[in-house]
mmCIF file of C-alpha atoms in Angstrom:
data_model
loop_
_atom_site.group_PDB
_atom_site.id
_atom_site.type_symbol
_atom_site.label_atom_id
_atom_site.label_comp_id
_atom_site.label_asym_id
_atom_site.label_seq_id
_atom_site.Cartn_x
_atom_site.Cartn_y
_atom_site.Cartn_z
ATOM 1 C CA UNK Z 176 73.562 109.914 74.893
ATOM 2 C CA UNK Z 177 72.720 111.105 78.376
ATOM 3 C CA UNK Z 178 71.679 114.739 78.451
ATOM 4 C CA UNK Z 179 71.801 116.375 81.878
ATOM 5 C CA UNK Z 180 73.731 118.865 83.950
ATOM 6 C CA UNK Z 181 74.673 116.685 86.894
ATOM 7 C CA UNK Z 182 78.329 117.215 86.052
ATOM 8 C CA UNK Z 183 77.826 120.966 86.481
ATOM 9 C CA UNK Z 184 75.990 120.498 89.781
ATOM 10 C CA UNK Z 185 78.782 118.249 91.050
ATOM 11 C CA UNK Z 186 81.347 120.809 89.892
ATOM 12 C CA UNK Z 187 79.623 123.617 91.806
ATOM 13 C CA UNK Z 188 79.356 121.429 94.900
ATOM 14 C CA UNK Z 189 83.066 120.666 94.735
ATOM 15 C CA UNK Z 190 84.482 124.093 93.838
ATOM 16 C CA UNK Z 191 81.815 126.378 95.246
ATOM 17 C CA UNK Z 192 79.329 128.564 93.417
ATOM 18 C CA UNK Z 193 80.342 131.987 92.078
ATOM 19 C CA UNK Z 194 76.730 132.981 91.514
ATOM 20 C CA UNK Z 195 76.696 135.662 94.220
ATOM 21 C CA UNK Z 196 79.850 137.163 92.688
ATOM 22 C CA UNK Z 197 78.327 137.321 89.218
ATOM 23 C CA UNK Z 198 75.052 138.621 90.624
ATOM 24 C CA UNK Z 199 76.813 141.473 92.407
ATOM 25 C CA UNK Z 200 78.615 142.527 89.220
ATOM 26 C CA UNK Z 201 75.548 142.149 87.016
ATOM 27 C CA UNK Z 202 73.242 144.078 89.341
ATOM 28 C CA UNK Z 203 75.695 146.836 90.214
ATOM 29 C CA UNK Z 204 76.739 147.576 86.632
ATOM 30 C CA UNK Z 205 73.618 146.418 84.753
ATOM 31 C CA UNK Z 206 75.578 143.874 82.707
ATOM 32 C CA UNK Z 207 73.692 142.408 79.739
ATOM 33 C CA UNK Z 208 76.436 140.516 77.902
ATOM 34 C CA UNK Z 209 79.610 138.712 78.919
ATOM 35 C CA UNK Z 210 82.525 136.744 77.509
ATOM 36 C CA UNK Z 211 83.927 133.978 79.690
ATOM 37 C CA UNK Z 212 87.239 132.614 78.341
ATOM 38 C CA UNK Z 213 88.455 129.474 80.087
ATOM 39 C CA UNK Z 214 85.020 128.928 81.564
ATOM 40 C CA UNK Z 215 85.202 125.135 81.834
ATOM 41 C CA UNK Z 216 81.592 124.205 82.757
ATOM 42 C CA UNK Z 217 80.795 127.150 85.037
ATOM 43 C CA UNK Z 218 77.437 128.322 83.641
ATOM 44 C CA UNK Z 219 76.540 130.391 86.713
ATOM 45 C CA UNK Z 220 76.951 133.699 84.817
ATOM 46 C CA UNK Z 221 73.957 132.811 82.642
ATOM 47 C CA UNK Z 222 71.722 132.740 85.698
ATOM 48 C CA UNK Z 223 72.132 136.511 86.079
ATOM 49 C CA UNK Z 224 73.391 137.710 82.668
ATOM 50 C CA UNK Z 225 71.141 137.162 79.678
ATOM 51 C CA UNK Z 226 73.789 136.799 76.958
ATOM 52 C CA UNK Z 227 77.005 134.911 77.727
ATOM 53 C CA UNK Z 228 79.625 133.434 75.406
ATOM 54 C CA UNK Z 229 81.757 130.668 76.907
ATOM 55 C CA UNK Z 230 85.159 129.848 75.420
ATOM 56 C CA UNK Z 231 87.174 126.751 76.269
ATOM 57 C CA UNK Z 232 89.064 124.122 74.289
ATOM 58 C CA UNK Z 233 89.403 121.677 77.173
ATOM 59 C CA UNK Z 234 87.794 118.440 76.051
ATOM 60 C CA UNK Z 235 85.719 118.129 79.221
ATOM 61 C CA UNK Z 236 84.135 121.530 78.621
ATOM 62 C CA UNK Z 237 83.579 120.839 74.921
ATOM 63 C CA UNK Z 238 81.869 117.552 75.711
ATOM 64 C CA UNK Z 239 79.684 119.098 78.417
ATOM 65 C CA UNK Z 240 78.337 121.908 76.255
ATOM 66 C CA UNK Z 241 77.966 119.714 73.172
ATOM 67 C CA UNK Z 242 76.032 116.835 74.707
ATOM 68 C CA UNK Z 243 73.949 118.795 77.222
ATOM 69 C CA UNK Z 244 72.723 121.800 75.224
ATOM 70 C CA UNK Z 245 69.017 121.150 75.818
ATOM 71 C CA UNK Z 246 69.498 120.343 79.493
ATOM 72 C CA UNK Z 247 71.593 123.473 80.000
ATOM 73 C CA UNK Z 248 68.929 125.703 78.466
ATOM 74 C CA UNK Z 249 66.218 123.961 80.459
ATOM 75 C CA UNK Z 250 68.101 124.468 83.718
ATOM 76 C CA UNK Z 251 68.857 128.103 82.967
ATOM 77 C CA UNK Z 252 65.293 128.874 81.895
ATOM 78 C CA UNK Z 253 63.993 127.469 85.170
ATOM 79 C CA UNK Z 254 66.548 129.170 87.402
ATOM 80 C CA UNK Z 255 67.552 132.447 85.718
ATOM 81 C CA UNK Z 256 66.970 135.673 87.627
ATOM 82 C CA UNK Z 257 65.854 137.878 84.709
ATOM 83 C CA UNK Z 258 62.763 137.965 82.511
ATOM 84 C CA UNK Z 259 64.375 138.197 79.078
ATOM 85 C CA UNK Z 260 65.324 135.178 77.005
ATOM 86 C CA UNK Z 261 68.519 133.395 77.949
ATOM 87 C CA UNK Z 262 71.181 133.283 75.239
ATOM 88 C CA UNK Z 263 74.348 131.223 75.501
ATOM 89 C CA UNK Z 264 77.062 130.483 72.990
ATOM 90 C CA UNK Z 265 79.951 128.063 73.400
ATOM 91 C CA UNK Z 266 83.139 128.352 71.351
ATOM 92 C CA UNK Z 267 85.499 125.377 71.488
ATOM 93 C CA UNK Z 268 88.648 127.400 70.859
ATOM 94 C CA UNK Z 269 91.780 128.548 72.601
ATOM 95 C CA UNK Z 270 90.861 132.077 73.678
ATOM 96 C CA UNK Z 271 94.304 133.316 72.621
ATOM 97 C CA UNK Z 272 93.213 132.768 69.015
ATOM 98 C CA UNK Z 273 91.036 135.251 67.129
ATOM 99 C CA UNK Z 274 87.386 134.734 68.010
ATOM 100 C CA UNK Z 275 84.239 135.675 66.129
ATOM 101 C CA UNK Z 276 82.219 137.369 68.865
ATOM 102 C CA UNK Z 277 80.308 140.603 69.366
ATOM 103 C CA UNK Z 278 81.605 143.200 71.799
ATOM 104 C CA UNK Z 279 80.453 142.582 75.359
ATOM 105 C CA UNK Z 280 79.840 144.501 78.580
ATOM 106 C CA UNK Z 281 81.952 142.179 80.728
ATOM 107 C CA UNK Z 282 84.903 139.817 80.440
ATOM 108 C CA UNK Z 283 85.200 137.195 83.171
ATOM 109 C CA UNK Z 284 88.697 136.015 84.094
ATOM 110 C CA UNK Z 285 88.819 133.256 86.701
ATOM 111 C CA UNK Z 286 91.843 130.936 87.015
ATOM 112 C CA UNK Z 287 92.418 130.798 83.245
ATOM 113 C CA UNK Z 288 95.628 132.641 82.440
ATOM 114 C CA UNK Z 289 96.026 136.108 80.937
ATOM 115 C CA UNK Z 290 92.442 136.359 79.761
ATOM 116 C CA UNK Z 291 92.057 140.145 79.651
ATOM 117 C CA UNK Z 292 95.261 140.656 77.699
ATOM 118 C CA UNK Z 293 94.124 138.378 74.896
ATOM 119 C CA UNK Z 294 90.431 139.257 74.805
ATOM 120 C CA UNK Z 295 90.181 142.975 75.618
ATOM 121 C CA UNK Z 296 89.534 143.713 71.943
ATOM 122 C CA UNK Z 297 86.096 142.124 72.385
ATOM 123 C CA UNK Z 298 85.214 144.452 75.262
ATOM 124 C CA UNK Z 299 83.125 147.561 74.675
ATOM 125 C CA UNK Z 300 84.632 150.935 75.491
ATOM 126 C CA UNK Z 301 83.705 151.455 79.130
ATOM 127 C CA UNK Z 302 83.221 147.716 79.539
ATOM 128 C CA UNK Z 303 84.389 145.750 82.555
ATOM 129 C CA UNK Z 304 86.863 143.024 83.414
ATOM 130 C CA UNK Z 305 86.233 140.874 86.475
ATOM 131 C CA UNK Z 306 89.523 139.175 87.297
ATOM 132 C CA UNK Z 307 91.229 137.413 90.133
ATOM 133 C CA UNK Z 308 95.009 137.307 90.355
ATOM 134 C CA UNK Z 309 95.491 133.564 90.605
ATOM 135 C CA UNK Z 310 97.442 133.490 87.335
ATOM 136 C CA UNK Z 311 98.459 137.153 87.413
ATOM 137 C CA UNK Z 312 95.755 138.451 85.083
ATOM 138 C CA UNK Z 313 94.619 141.144 87.505
ATOM 139 C CA UNK Z 314 98.208 142.348 87.899
ATOM 140 C CA UNK Z 315 98.739 142.684 84.159
ATOM 141 C CA UNK Z 316 95.372 144.375 83.729
ATOM 142 C CA UNK Z 317 96.059 146.867 86.510
ATOM 143 C CA UNK Z 318 99.245 148.057 84.827
ATOM 144 C CA UNK Z 319 97.690 148.064 81.343
ATOM 145 C CA UNK Z 320 97.070 151.645 80.165
ATOM 146 C CA UNK Z 321 93.843 150.483 78.497
ATOM 147 C CA UNK Z 322 92.248 149.829 81.896
ATOM 148 C CA UNK Z 323 91.598 151.496 85.213
ATOM 149 C CA UNK Z 324 90.853 149.814 88.536
ATOM 150 C CA UNK Z 325 87.367 150.809 89.710
ATOM 151 C CA UNK Z 326 86.645 148.321 92.476
ATOM 152 C CA UNK Z 327 87.596 145.197 94.371
ATOM 153 C CA UNK Z 328 85.638 142.309 95.809
ATOM 154 C CA UNK Z 329 86.466 140.616 99.091
ATOM 155 C CA UNK Z 330 85.172 137.442 100.690
ATOM 156 C CA UNK Z 331 81.650 138.775 101.123
ATOM 157 C CA UNK Z 332 81.304 139.228 97.333
ATOM 158 C CA UNK Z 333 80.466 142.910 97.782
ATOM 159 C CA UNK Z 334 81.998 145.657 95.672
ATOM 160 C CA UNK Z 335 84.352 148.059 97.442
ATOM 161 C CA UNK Z 336 85.260 151.246 95.564
ATOM 162 C CA UNK Z 337 87.326 152.867 98.323
ATOM 163 C CA UNK Z 338 91.096 153.328 98.752
ATOM 164 C CA UNK Z 339 91.831 151.784 95.368
ATOM 165 C CA UNK Z 340 95.291 153.362 95.320
ATOM 166 C CA UNK Z 341 96.315 151.010 98.140
ATOM 167 C CA UNK Z 342 96.093 147.880 95.986
ATOM 168 C CA UNK Z 343 98.847 146.238 93.944
ATOM 169 C CA UNK Z 344 101.455 147.406 96.443
ATOM 170 C CA UNK Z 345 104.286 145.106 97.478
ATOM 171 C CA UNK Z 346 105.705 145.011 101.019
ATOM 172 C CA UNK Z 347 108.565 147.406 101.802
ATOM 173 C CA UNK Z 348 107.811 149.462 98.698
ATOM 174 C CA UNK Z 349 109.236 146.891 96.300
ATOM 175 C CA UNK Z 350 108.637 147.467 92.591
ATOM 176 C CA UNK Z 351 106.159 145.212 90.796
ATOM 177 C CA UNK Z 352 107.986 143.183 88.146
ATOM 178 C CA UNK Z 353 105.474 142.157 85.487
ATOM 179 C CA UNK Z 354 108.056 139.974 83.755
ATOM 180 C CA UNK Z 355 107.974 137.707 86.807
ATOM 181 C CA UNK Z 356 104.179 137.610 86.645
ATOM 182 C CA UNK Z 357 104.275 136.657 82.966
ATOM 183 C CA UNK Z 358 106.964 134.030 83.477
ATOM 184 C CA UNK Z 359 105.405 132.335 86.502
ATOM 185 C CA UNK Z 360 101.761 132.968 85.518
ATOM 186 C CA UNK Z 361 101.036 133.685 89.142
ATOM 187 C CA UNK Z 362 99.901 136.720 91.084
ATOM 188 C CA UNK Z 363 102.259 138.418 93.516
ATOM 189 C CA UNK Z 364 101.871 138.649 97.293
ATOM 190 C CA UNK Z 365 100.657 142.200 97.700
ATOM 191 C CA UNK Z 366 99.930 143.942 100.983
ATOM 192 C CA UNK Z 367 96.204 143.636 100.194
ATOM 193 C CA UNK Z 368 94.775 140.687 98.295
ATOM 194 C CA UNK Z 369 91.035 140.820 97.549
ATOM 195 C CA UNK Z 370 89.394 137.838 95.900
ATOM 196 C CA UNK Z 371 88.620 139.756 92.700
ATOM 197 C CA UNK Z 372 89.287 143.059 90.992
ATOM 198 C CA UNK Z 373 87.073 145.113 88.679
ATOM 199 C CA UNK Z 374 88.577 147.120 85.835
ATOM 200 C CA UNK Z 375 86.966 149.468 83.332
ATOM 201 C CA UNK Z 376 88.213 149.769 79.765
ATOM 202 C CA UNK Z 377 89.176 153.342 78.964
#
């Protein structure tokens, strides 16, 4: 059985790397552990975060992590940006099911549904959610009393902590209808639309 990470390299080339995004979050908040539900084969977080648990039941992701374990560790050991030992864990489950995981500093939600809503119980008090609003997860998280918006990230992958009360506003003062978000699994067209949002668990 071939054991390499070419599939991952091709994936990054096709979709673009999120490494600078993860680096910004990790460095700014000193993140040591993360949970990445719906990760597919995006192992970039492990280059800047020493302990990451990936969760995905898509057969392509399961196959990648299962057959390439040694190659993944070898690649990460050679390219990681921290001195401590790299630790990764892959769970081939639907993240909406109960998972056996330790509490983490960060939950990553990228194009994978309502990640934060289903997995916030695994987040430490004061922990962070990094979410985009592609499937509406950032919208639901913003209006969840368990979280507070503490920053946004725009195209330069830099954290902006200013004027946070101006986000999640619809044109003409329209009211945000979360039922529509849940039904369509899609973010709304707000007056300001950063690439990602950062929330802290209360």
